Structure formats: structure tokens, C-alpha cells
XYZ file of C-alpha atoms in Angstrom:
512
model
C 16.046 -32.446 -14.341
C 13.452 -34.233 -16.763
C 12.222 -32.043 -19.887
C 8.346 -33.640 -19.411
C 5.870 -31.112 -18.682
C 4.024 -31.354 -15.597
C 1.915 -28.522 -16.106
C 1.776 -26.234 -19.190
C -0.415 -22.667 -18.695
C -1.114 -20.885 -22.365
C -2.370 -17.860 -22.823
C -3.988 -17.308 -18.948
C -5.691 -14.030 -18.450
C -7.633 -13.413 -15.120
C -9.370 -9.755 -14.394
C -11.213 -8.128 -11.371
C -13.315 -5.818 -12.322
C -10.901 -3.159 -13.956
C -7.731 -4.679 -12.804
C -5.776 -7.338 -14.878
C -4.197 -9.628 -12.486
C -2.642 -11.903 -15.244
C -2.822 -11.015 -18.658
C -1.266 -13.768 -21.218
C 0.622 -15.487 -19.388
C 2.015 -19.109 -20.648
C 4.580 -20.978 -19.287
C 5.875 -24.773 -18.063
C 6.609 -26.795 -15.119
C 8.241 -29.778 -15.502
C 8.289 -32.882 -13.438
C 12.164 -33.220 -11.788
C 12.085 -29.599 -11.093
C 12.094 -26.186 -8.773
C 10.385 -23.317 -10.727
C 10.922 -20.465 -8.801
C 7.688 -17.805 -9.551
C 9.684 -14.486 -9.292
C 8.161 -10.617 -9.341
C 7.104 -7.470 -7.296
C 4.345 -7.310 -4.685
C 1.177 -7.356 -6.977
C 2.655 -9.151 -10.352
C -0.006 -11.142 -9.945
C 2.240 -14.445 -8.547
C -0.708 -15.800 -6.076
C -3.345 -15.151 -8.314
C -2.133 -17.358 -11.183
C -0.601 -20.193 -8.701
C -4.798 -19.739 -7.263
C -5.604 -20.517 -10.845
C -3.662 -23.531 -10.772
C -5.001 -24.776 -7.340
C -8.447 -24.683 -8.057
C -9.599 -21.171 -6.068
C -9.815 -19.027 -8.979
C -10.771 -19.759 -12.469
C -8.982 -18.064 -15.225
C -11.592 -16.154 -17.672
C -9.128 -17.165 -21.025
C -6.632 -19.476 -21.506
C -6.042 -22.914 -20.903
C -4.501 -24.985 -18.475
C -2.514 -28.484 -19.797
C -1.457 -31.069 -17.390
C 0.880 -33.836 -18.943
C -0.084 -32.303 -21.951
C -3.488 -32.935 -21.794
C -6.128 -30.058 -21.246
C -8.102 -30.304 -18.175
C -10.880 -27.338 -16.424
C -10.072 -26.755 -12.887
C -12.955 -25.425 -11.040
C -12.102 -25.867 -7.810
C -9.672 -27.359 -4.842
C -10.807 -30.776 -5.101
C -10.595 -30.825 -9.184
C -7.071 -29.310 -8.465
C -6.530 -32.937 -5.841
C -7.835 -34.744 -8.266
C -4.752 -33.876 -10.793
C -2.747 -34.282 -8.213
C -1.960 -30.716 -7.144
C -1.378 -29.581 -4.134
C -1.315 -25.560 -2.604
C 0.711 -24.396 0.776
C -0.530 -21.098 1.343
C 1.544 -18.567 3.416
C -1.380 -19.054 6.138
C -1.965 -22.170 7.360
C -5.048 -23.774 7.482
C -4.947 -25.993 10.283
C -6.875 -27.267 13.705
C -4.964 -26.547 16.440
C -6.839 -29.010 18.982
C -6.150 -32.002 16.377
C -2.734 -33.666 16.100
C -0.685 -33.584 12.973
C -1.981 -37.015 11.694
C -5.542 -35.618 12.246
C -4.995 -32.889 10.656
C -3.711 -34.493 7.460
C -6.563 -37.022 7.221
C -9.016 -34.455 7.610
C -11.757 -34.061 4.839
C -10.505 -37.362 2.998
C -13.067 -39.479 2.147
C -13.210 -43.643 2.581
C -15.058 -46.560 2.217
C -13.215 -48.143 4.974
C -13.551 -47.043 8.630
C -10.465 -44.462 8.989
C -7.201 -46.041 11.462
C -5.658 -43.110 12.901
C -2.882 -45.631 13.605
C -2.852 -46.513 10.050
C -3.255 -43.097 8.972
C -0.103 -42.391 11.422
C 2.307 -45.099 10.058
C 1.665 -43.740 6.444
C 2.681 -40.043 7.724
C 6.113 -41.639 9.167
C 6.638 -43.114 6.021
C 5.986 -40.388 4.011
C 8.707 -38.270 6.489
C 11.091 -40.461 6.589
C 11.290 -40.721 2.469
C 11.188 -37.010 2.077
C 13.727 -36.244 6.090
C 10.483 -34.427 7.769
C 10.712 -33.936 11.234
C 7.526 -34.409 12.478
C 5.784 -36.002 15.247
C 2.073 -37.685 14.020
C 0.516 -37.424 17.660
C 1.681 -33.949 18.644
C -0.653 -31.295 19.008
C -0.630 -27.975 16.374
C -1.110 -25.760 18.820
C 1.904 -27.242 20.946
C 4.306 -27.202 17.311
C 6.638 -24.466 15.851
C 5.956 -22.433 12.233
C 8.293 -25.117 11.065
C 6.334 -27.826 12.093
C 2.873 -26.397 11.144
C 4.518 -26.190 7.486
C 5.980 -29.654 7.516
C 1.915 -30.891 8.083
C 0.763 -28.592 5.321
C 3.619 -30.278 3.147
C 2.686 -33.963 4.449
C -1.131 -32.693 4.016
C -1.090 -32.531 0.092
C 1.691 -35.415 0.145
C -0.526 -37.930 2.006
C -3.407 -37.106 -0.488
C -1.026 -37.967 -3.339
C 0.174 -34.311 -4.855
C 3.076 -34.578 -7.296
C 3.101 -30.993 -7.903
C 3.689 -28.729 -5.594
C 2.921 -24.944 -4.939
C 4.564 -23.199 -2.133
C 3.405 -19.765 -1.757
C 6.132 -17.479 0.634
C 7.192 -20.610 2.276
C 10.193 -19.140 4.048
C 8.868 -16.182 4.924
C 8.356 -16.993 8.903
C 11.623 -19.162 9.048
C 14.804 -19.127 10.415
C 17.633 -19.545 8.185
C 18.483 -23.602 10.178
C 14.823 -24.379 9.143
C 15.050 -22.708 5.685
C 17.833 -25.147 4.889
C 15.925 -28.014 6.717
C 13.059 -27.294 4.229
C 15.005 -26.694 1.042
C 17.013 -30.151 1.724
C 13.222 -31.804 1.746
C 12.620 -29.793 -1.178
C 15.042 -30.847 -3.354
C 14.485 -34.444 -1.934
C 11.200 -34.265 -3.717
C 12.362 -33.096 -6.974
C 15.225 -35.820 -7.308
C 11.549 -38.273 -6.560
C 9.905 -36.576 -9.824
C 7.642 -34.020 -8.129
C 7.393 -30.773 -10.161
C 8.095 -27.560 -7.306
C 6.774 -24.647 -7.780
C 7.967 -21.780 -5.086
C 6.362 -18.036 -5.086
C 8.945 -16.124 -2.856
C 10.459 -12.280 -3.310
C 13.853 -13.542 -1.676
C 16.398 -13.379 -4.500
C 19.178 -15.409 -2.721
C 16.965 -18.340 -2.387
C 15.840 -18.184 -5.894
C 19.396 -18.542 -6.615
C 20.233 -21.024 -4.190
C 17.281 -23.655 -4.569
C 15.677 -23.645 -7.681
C 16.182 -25.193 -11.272
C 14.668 -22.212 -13.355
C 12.831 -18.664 -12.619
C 9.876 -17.565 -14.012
C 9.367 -13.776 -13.763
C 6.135 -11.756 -13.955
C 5.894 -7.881 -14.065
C 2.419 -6.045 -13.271
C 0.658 -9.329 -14.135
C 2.530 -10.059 -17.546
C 5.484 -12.964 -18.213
C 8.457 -11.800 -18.883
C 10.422 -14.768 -19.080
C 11.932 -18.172 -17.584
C 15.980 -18.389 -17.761
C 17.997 -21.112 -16.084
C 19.081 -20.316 -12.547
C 22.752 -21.263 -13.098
C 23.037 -18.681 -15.816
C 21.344 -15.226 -14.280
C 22.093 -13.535 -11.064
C 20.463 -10.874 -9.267
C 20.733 -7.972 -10.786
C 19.676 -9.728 -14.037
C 16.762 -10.821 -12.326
C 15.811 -7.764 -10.331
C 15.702 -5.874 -14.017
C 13.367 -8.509 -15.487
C 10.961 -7.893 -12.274
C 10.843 -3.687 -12.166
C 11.728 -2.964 -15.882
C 15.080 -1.175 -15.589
C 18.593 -1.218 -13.621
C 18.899 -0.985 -10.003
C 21.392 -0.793 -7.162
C 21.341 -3.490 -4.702
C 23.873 -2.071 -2.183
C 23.366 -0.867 1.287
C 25.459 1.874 1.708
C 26.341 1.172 5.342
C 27.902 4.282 6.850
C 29.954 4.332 10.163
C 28.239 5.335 12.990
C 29.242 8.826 14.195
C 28.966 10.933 17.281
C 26.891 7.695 19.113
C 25.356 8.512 22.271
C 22.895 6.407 24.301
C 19.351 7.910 23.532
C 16.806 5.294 24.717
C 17.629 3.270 27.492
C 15.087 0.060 28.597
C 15.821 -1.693 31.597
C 13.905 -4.526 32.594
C 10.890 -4.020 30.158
C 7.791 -6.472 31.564
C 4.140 -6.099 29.702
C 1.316 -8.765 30.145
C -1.199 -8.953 27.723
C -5.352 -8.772 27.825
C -5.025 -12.601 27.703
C -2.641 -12.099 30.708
C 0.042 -13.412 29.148
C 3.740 -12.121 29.346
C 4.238 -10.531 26.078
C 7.902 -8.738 26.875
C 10.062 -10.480 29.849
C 12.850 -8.193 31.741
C 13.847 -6.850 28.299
C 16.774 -4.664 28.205
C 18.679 -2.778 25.668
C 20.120 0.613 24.707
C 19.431 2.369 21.428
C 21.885 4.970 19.987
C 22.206 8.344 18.233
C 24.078 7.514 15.011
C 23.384 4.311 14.563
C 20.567 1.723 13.234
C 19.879 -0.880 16.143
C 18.321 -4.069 14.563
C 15.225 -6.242 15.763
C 15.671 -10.168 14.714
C 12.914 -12.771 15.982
C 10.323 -14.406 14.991
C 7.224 -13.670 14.231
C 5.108 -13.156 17.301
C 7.517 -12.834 19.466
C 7.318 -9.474 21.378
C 8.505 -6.608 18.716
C 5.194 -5.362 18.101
C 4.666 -4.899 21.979
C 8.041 -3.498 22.527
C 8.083 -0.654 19.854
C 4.601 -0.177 21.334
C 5.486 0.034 24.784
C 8.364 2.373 23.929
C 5.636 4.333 22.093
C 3.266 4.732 25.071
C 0.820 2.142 23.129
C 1.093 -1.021 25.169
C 0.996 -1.051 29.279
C 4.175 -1.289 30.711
C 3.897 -3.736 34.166
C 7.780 -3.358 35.421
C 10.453 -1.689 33.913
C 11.938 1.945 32.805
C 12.107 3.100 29.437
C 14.847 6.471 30.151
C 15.484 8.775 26.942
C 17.960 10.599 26.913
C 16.724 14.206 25.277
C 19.414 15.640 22.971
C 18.145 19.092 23.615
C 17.122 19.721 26.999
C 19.499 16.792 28.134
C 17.457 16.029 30.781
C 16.064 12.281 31.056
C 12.759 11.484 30.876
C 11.074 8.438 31.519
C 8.669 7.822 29.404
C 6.708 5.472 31.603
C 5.213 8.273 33.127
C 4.406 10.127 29.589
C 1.359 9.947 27.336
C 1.731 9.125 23.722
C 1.493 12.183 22.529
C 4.436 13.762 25.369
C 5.980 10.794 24.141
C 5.647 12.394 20.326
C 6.534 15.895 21.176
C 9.662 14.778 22.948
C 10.707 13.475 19.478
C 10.418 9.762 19.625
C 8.552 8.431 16.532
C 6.972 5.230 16.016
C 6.314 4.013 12.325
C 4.537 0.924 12.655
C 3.847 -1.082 9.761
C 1.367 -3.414 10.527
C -0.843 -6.040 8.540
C -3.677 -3.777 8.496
C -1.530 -0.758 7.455
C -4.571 1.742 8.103
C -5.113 0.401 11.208
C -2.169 2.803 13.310
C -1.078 6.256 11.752
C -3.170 6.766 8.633
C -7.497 7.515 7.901
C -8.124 5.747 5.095
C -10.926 8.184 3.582
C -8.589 11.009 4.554
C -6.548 12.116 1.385
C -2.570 12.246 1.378
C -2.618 15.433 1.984
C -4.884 15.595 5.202
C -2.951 12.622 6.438
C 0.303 14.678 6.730
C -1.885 17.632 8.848
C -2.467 14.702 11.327
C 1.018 15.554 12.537
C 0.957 19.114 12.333
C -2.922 20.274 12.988
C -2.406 21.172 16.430
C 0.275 23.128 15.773
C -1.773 26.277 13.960
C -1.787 29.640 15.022
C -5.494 30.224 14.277
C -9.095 29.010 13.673
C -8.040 28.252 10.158
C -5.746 24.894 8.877
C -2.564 25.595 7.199
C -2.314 23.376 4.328
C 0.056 24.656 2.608
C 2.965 23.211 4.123
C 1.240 19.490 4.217
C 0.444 19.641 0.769
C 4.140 20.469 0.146
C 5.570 17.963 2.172
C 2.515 15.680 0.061
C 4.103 15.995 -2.780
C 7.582 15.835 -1.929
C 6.740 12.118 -0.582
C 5.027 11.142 -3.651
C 7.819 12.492 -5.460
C 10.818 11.166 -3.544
C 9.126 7.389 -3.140
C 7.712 7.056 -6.041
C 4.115 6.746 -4.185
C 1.669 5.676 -7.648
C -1.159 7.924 -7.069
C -3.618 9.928 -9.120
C -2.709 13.068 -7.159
C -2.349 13.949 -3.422
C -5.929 14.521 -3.178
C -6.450 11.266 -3.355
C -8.159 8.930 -0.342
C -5.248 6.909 0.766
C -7.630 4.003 1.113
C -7.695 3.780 -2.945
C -3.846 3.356 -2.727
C -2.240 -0.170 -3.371
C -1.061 -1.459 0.028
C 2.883 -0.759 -0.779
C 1.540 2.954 -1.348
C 0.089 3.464 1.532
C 3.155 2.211 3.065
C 5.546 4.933 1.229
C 3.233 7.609 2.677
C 3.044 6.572 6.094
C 6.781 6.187 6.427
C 7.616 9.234 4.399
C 5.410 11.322 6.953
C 7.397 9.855 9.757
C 10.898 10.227 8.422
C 9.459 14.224 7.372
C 8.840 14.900 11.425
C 12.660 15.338 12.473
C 12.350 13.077 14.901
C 15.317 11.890 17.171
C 14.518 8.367 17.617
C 13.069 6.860 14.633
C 11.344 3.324 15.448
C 10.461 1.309 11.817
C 8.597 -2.076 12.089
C 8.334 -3.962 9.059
C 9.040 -0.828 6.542
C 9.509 -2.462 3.316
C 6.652 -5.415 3.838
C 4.884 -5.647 0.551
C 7.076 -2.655 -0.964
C 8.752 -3.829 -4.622
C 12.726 -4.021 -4.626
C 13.407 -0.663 -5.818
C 11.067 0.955 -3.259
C 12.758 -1.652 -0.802
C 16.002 0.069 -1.564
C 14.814 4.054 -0.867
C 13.827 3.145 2.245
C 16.567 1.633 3.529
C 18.726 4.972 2.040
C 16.231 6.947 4.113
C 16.919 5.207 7.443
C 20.760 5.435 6.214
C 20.205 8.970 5.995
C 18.806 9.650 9.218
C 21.011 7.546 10.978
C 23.859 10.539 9.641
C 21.517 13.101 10.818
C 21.772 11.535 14.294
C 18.771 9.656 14.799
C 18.867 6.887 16.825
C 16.668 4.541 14.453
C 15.326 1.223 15.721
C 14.558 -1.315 12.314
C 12.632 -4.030 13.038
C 12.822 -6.860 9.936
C 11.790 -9.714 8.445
C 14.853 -10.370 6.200
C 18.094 -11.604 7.852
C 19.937 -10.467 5.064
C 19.107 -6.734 4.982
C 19.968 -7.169 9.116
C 22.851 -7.725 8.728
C 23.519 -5.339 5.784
C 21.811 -2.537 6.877
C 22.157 -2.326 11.228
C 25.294 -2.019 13.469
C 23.486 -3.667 15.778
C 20.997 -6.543 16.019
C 18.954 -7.486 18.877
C 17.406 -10.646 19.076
C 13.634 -11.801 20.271
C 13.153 -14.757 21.455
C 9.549 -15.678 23.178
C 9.552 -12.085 24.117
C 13.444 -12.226 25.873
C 16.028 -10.760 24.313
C 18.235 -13.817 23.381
C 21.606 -11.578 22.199
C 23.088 -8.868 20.574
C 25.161 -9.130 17.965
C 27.354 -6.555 15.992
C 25.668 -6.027 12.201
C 29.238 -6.375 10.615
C 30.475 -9.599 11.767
C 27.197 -11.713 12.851
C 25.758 -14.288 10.346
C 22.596 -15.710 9.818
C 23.339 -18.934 11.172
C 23.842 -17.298 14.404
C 21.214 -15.139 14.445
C 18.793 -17.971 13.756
C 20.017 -19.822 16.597
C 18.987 -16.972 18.799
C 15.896 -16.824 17.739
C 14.598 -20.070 18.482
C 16.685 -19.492 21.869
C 14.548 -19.003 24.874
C 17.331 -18.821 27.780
C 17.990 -15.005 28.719
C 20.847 -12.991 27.246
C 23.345 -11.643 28.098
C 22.382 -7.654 27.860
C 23.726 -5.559 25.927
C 27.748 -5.853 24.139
């Protein structure tokens, strides 16, 4: 690793309005190296790699690039130093080919040779081990691919430092290790790396030195050979935390939801979920691996009464009345009272479950409203049950009379989970619970599911993190291209194989 600074930020303080994204913050990249930016959801990682790139401009502070002070104003004065940004989202034309794609917006004097232009793009893969095909179309490529152009994008315009915001976030674990080896290519060539990423194994695993920020402030850099993760997780939230899974072994299991041959078509009339089927247990926490895009949403929908079912039976199996009821033929809100709960985290996480202008408070009477024995609402018992979320998740609020809508996006998370896990419910179904939530927050939630898994819930975890799969379900069921693809026992599967099943798009096998 070389010791000459690539880039050098001093004293970097950005503000909007009345919140302090970055406040002081200095610290080095150097050329030769992987600087892993470490810290919670909202330590202000993006904002100060935006600095850097050109899309925000810091109000103090000053920005050195081999050691020389320079103003960057914008994306192309960010180019011009030879800097280049891969966002999470891509910003690509899917009608254009790769080499298209990567010549677009350059300027020349010369009449552009999209053969030309194609030959450089091979050479730049082959230096670096890309896989990529110049003519192929984006909208006809996998994630992987569309991230190997954004990579060959700010290559081919001559970037020697890179940022990489999230970059494995969308991944399996065969193309995580495809894209770290092309890293790390590209630091042994003298290009200074700079990853954001919340995934403390592959801090540990790729980089040369972490950086950590905590609610917008540096805390410090230490060498990646000499920390570890709990070291690490204390710089980011402040204080000591466990990072084990307690795991318990599923007891009294019965089947509770049963889907059999699960087909739904889309608006676009395309087949979201094909002849899915899979059984879902009291007792136990059944796992959903795939990736992105590829049927979970729809399924925990369909299960929920949400999305149209074409062909198939969803049976459950009701602990109390022990009848069976399929809830094909039920409304969402049967669906509700029979005890099945769906707590879907979304992107827009006021979109499904929560009113925004509605305080904490009135969003818990959503659930229990109809439920009143006269003209009058009972808030007493919401307002309880408020508070006791707040309390027990930590949920950073002014009070519970607050509009939920004011509340950081993690926040709004704790309460909409919290409410679900409060119903009793007997099948429990939670889609991306922890996205954007810090560690420690990461880490209650899981203990919740843990704990209604002993209460005999049959809970249904949908994730984005192969690593908490494994450590946290008995079960995993894999999506792939809206199929199931396997299932795999929690206890003994690894990543390796579950990535493989993923990008699988024969049929499986049912259920083991």
C-alpha cells in the first residue's frame, strides 16, 4: 500500500437547513488503497463521498488532491481530477449497449468509433478481469453487469479514484467475490478505493483501512488487520453491543401456511410468481433469499390478499378454530382477523401500513379502531402500546404525538414493525425489517422475531443479508425469477450455495 495521498478532506462541514450532515470531518485516501467509509444509516457517509464527487459542495473546509487544494463544484470538475462516483442506482440507458453507454456525454474533436470506443472497453476489462460484453444490451444484462459498466464508465473516462457507494448491496455472494477480485486488481494498479457499505464482514475482508463516522462526525481510521467487529461496531453507535443471534430450536412446529402452486401476473402481464410452493411453520423462522426483484414482494403480498392470485391455493392452517381456510377466497382484512400479519417494509416506508401526518399514537388505533365499543375512540390502550414501542426500540422521537412523517426513515421503521409484532398475530410475515435501521436497532429486531418464533408464530423473514439468513432462519427459501429455486436448512447451508440458487432459474425441488 503506498503512503501518498490521493485525496486529503480537512475540516469538511456540510448543513441542511438545521441538520449537520458532516461536521469536521478530515481524513486521507491514499493511492494503492481500499478505504472502507464505515457508520450507521444517516452518519452522513453519502453526503461527504457527494462532496467529493462534485454533487454537493461543502459550506467549510477544504478539499486537497495530491496535496494540492482544488474547488469542486460539480461532476465534471470532480472528472476532471480524475474522480469517479458509482452510486447504489445506476444511471444507465437501457436501449444503448454497454460501450454506448460508457461513451455517452464524452466530448471529441474526432468523429466518435463505436468500434474504437469498443476495443478500448475490452482492454480496459481484460486489465482489471471484467466480464463484460461491449455490444450487449442493459436492459438484456444482470445487476452485476450493469455495475461492471458503471465501473468501466468512470474507468474509460480516466478515474484513478474511486467511490463505490453500497456496491454489494444487490449481489450475490459469487459476484461479490467477482467484484472484490477486480477491486483489489485496481488497487495493486495505484487507484485509491473508496467503498461506503454497512456490511462489517466485507469491511474486514476487502479493505486496507476503515474510516468511521458517527451522526455526521469522524471518529477515526484504524488499520483493518488490527480491529474486528465488535471494535468497529463500538466506534459506529458509541458503546458495546452484542452481535449474536440467539438462534433457538424450533419447538412444537406445525404446518400453518401452506402455498401450492402460487401463479400471479402482473398489470404489465407479466408472470411475477411461477407455481410457487412452500410450507411455513409454527415455531420456526422460514427465510426468503433472492434477488432483488424477483417475486418476494408479490408473494408476501399475495399471501396478504394484496396482489391477485391467477392459480394456486394459499391453505392456513388456523391454530384456534383448526379449521383451514383458504385465503384465496378472503379479503385482506378476513385475511387480518384470521391472524396473518404482513409487515412490509418497503422503499417508500409510508407507502403500506403507516399515515404519515397521523401521529404514533393514531397509527397504532389503525389496528384497533374498529374494535370500540362506542361512538367514542379508546386511546388509551394505543397510546400505551405508543410508548412501549418507543421505549423498547429505541424509536428517536420528540414524543408519541408526534407526525410519523417528521421521523427519520429507520424510525418510522421501528414503529411500523413494533405495531405488527404488538397484534399477536400467528403468522408474522417481515420484508426487509432492518433496511436502513443502525446495527444495534438491527439486533432488537431480530430478538423480536426470535421471540415470537418461541411464542409460536410461524414468522416468514424476507432479507437482504445472507449472513443474518443463515444466522437467524431454520429455513431458507430461495427466489429465483419468481420460482422457488431450493430450500435449504438455516444451520448447515452457506452462502455460496445460496447464491447459486439465486441466479438459478430451473424449478426446485419443493419443499425438504
Amino acid at each position: 500500500m503506498s503512503n501518498k495521498a490521493a485525496i486529503e478532506l480537512k475540516n469538511i462541514t456540510k448543513t441542511f437547513g438545521s441538520v449537520v450532515a458532516n461536521k469536521d470531518v478530515s481524513l486521507t485516501v491514499n493511492r494503492g488503497e481500499i478505504l472502507s467509509i464505515l457508520g450507521e444509516n444517516g452518519s452522513g457517509k453519502t453526503t461527504l463521498m457527494n462532496m467529493i464527487s462534485g454533487i454537493y459542495f461543502p459550506d467549510s473546509g477544504q478539499i486537497y488532491i495530491d496535496g494540492e487544494p482544488v474547488l469542486i463544484r460539480s461532476p465534471k470538475d470532480a472528472f476532471d481530477y480524475k474522480i469517479g462516483m458509482i452510486h447504489q442506482h445506476f444511471k444507465l440507458v437501457d436501449v444503448f449497449s454497454a460501450t454506448e453507454n460508457i461513451i455517452l456525454g464524452l466530448k471529441s474533436k474526432e468523429k466518435f468509433s463505436i468500434k474504437e470506443a469498443a476495443k478500448k472497453v475490452a482492454e480496459i476489462s481484460n486489465k482489471y478481469g471484467f466480464e463484460i460484453d461491449p455490444a450487449k444490451k442493459i436492459y438484456e444484462m444482470s445487476v452485476s453487469e450493469k455495475q461492471t459498466v458503471e465501473i468501466i464508465k468512470v474507468l474509460y473516462r480516466g478515474a484513478d479514484i474511486l467511490i463505490l457507494d453500497e456496491p454489494t448491496a444487490v449481489l450475490t455472494p459469487q459476484e461479490t467475490q467477482k467484484l472484490f477480485s477486480v477491486l483489489r486488481r485496481m488497487r495493486d494498479d495505484g487507484k485509491a478505493i473508496i467503498i461506503i457499505t454497512h456490511k462489517l464482514h466485507e469491511v474486514l475482508s476487502l479493505s486496507d483501512r476503515v474510516a468511521v463516522l458517527r451522526k455526521g462526525e469522524y471518529i477515526g481510521t484504524v488499520e483493518t488487520a488490527a480491529t474486528n467487529e465488535s471494535e468497529l461496531t463500538e466506534m459506529m453507535v458509541g458503546k458495546k453491543i452484542s452481535l449474536n443471534i440467539e438462534r433457538s430450536e424450533p419447538k412444537n412446529v406445525a404446518d400453518r401456511l401452506v402455498v401450492n402452486g402460487l401463479d400471479c401476473i402482473n398489470r404489465d402481464g407479466v408472470k411475477v410468481l411461477d407455481d410457487v410452493s412452500f410450507t411455513a411453520r409454527s415455531g420456526e423462522i422460514l427465510g426468503i433469499a433472492g434477488i432483488a426483484g424477483s417475486g418476494q414482494r408479490e408473494l408476501l403480498e399475495a399471501i396478504a390478499g394484496l396482489q391477485k392470485v391467477d392459480s394456486g391455493e394459499i391453505y392456513y392452517n388456523n391454530p384456534k378454530t383448526k379449521a383451514t381456510d383458504n385465503l384465496r377466497d378472503k379479503t385482506p382484512m378476513q385475511i387480518r382477523e384470521l391472524g396473518v400479519r404482513l409487515s412490509f417494509v418497503p422503499e417508500d416506508r409510508l407507502g403500506m401500513g403507516l399515515v404519515g401526518d397521523m401521529d404514533i399514537v393514531d397509527n397504532m388505533m389503525l389496528r384497533s379502531y374498529r374494535k370500540g365499543k362506542s361512538m367514542f375512540l379508546e386511546r388509551k390502550a394505543p397510546k400505551d402500546l405508543a410508548m412501549r414501542i418507543i421505549e423498547d426500540l429505541e424509536v428517536v422521537t420528540p414524543n408519541e404525538n408526534t407526525p410519523v412523517r417528521r421521523l427519520s426513515g429507520g424510525n418510522v421503521q421501528k414503529v411500523l414493525v413494533g405495531r405488527e409484532i404488538a397484534a399477536s398475530p400467528t403468522v408474522l410475515m417481515a420484508a426487509y425489517p432492518v433496511r436502513g435501521l443502525d446495527i444495534n436497532s438491527s439486533y432488537t429486531i431480530y430478538n423480536l422475531l426470535n421471540n415470537q418464533k418461541e411464542k409460536g408464530v410461524a414468522v416468514i423473514f424476507v432479507g437482504e443479508d445472507l449472513d443474518v439468513l443463515i444466522e437467524l432462519c431454520d429455513r431458507i427459501l430461495v427466489i429465483g425469477g419468481g420460482r422457488v429455486t431450493g430450500i435449504v436448512d438455516g444451520r448447515t447451508a452457506s452462502k455460496e450455495e445460496i447464491g447459486l440458487l439465486m441466479t438459478k432459474s430451473a424449478k426446485g425441488e419443493g419443499d425438504e
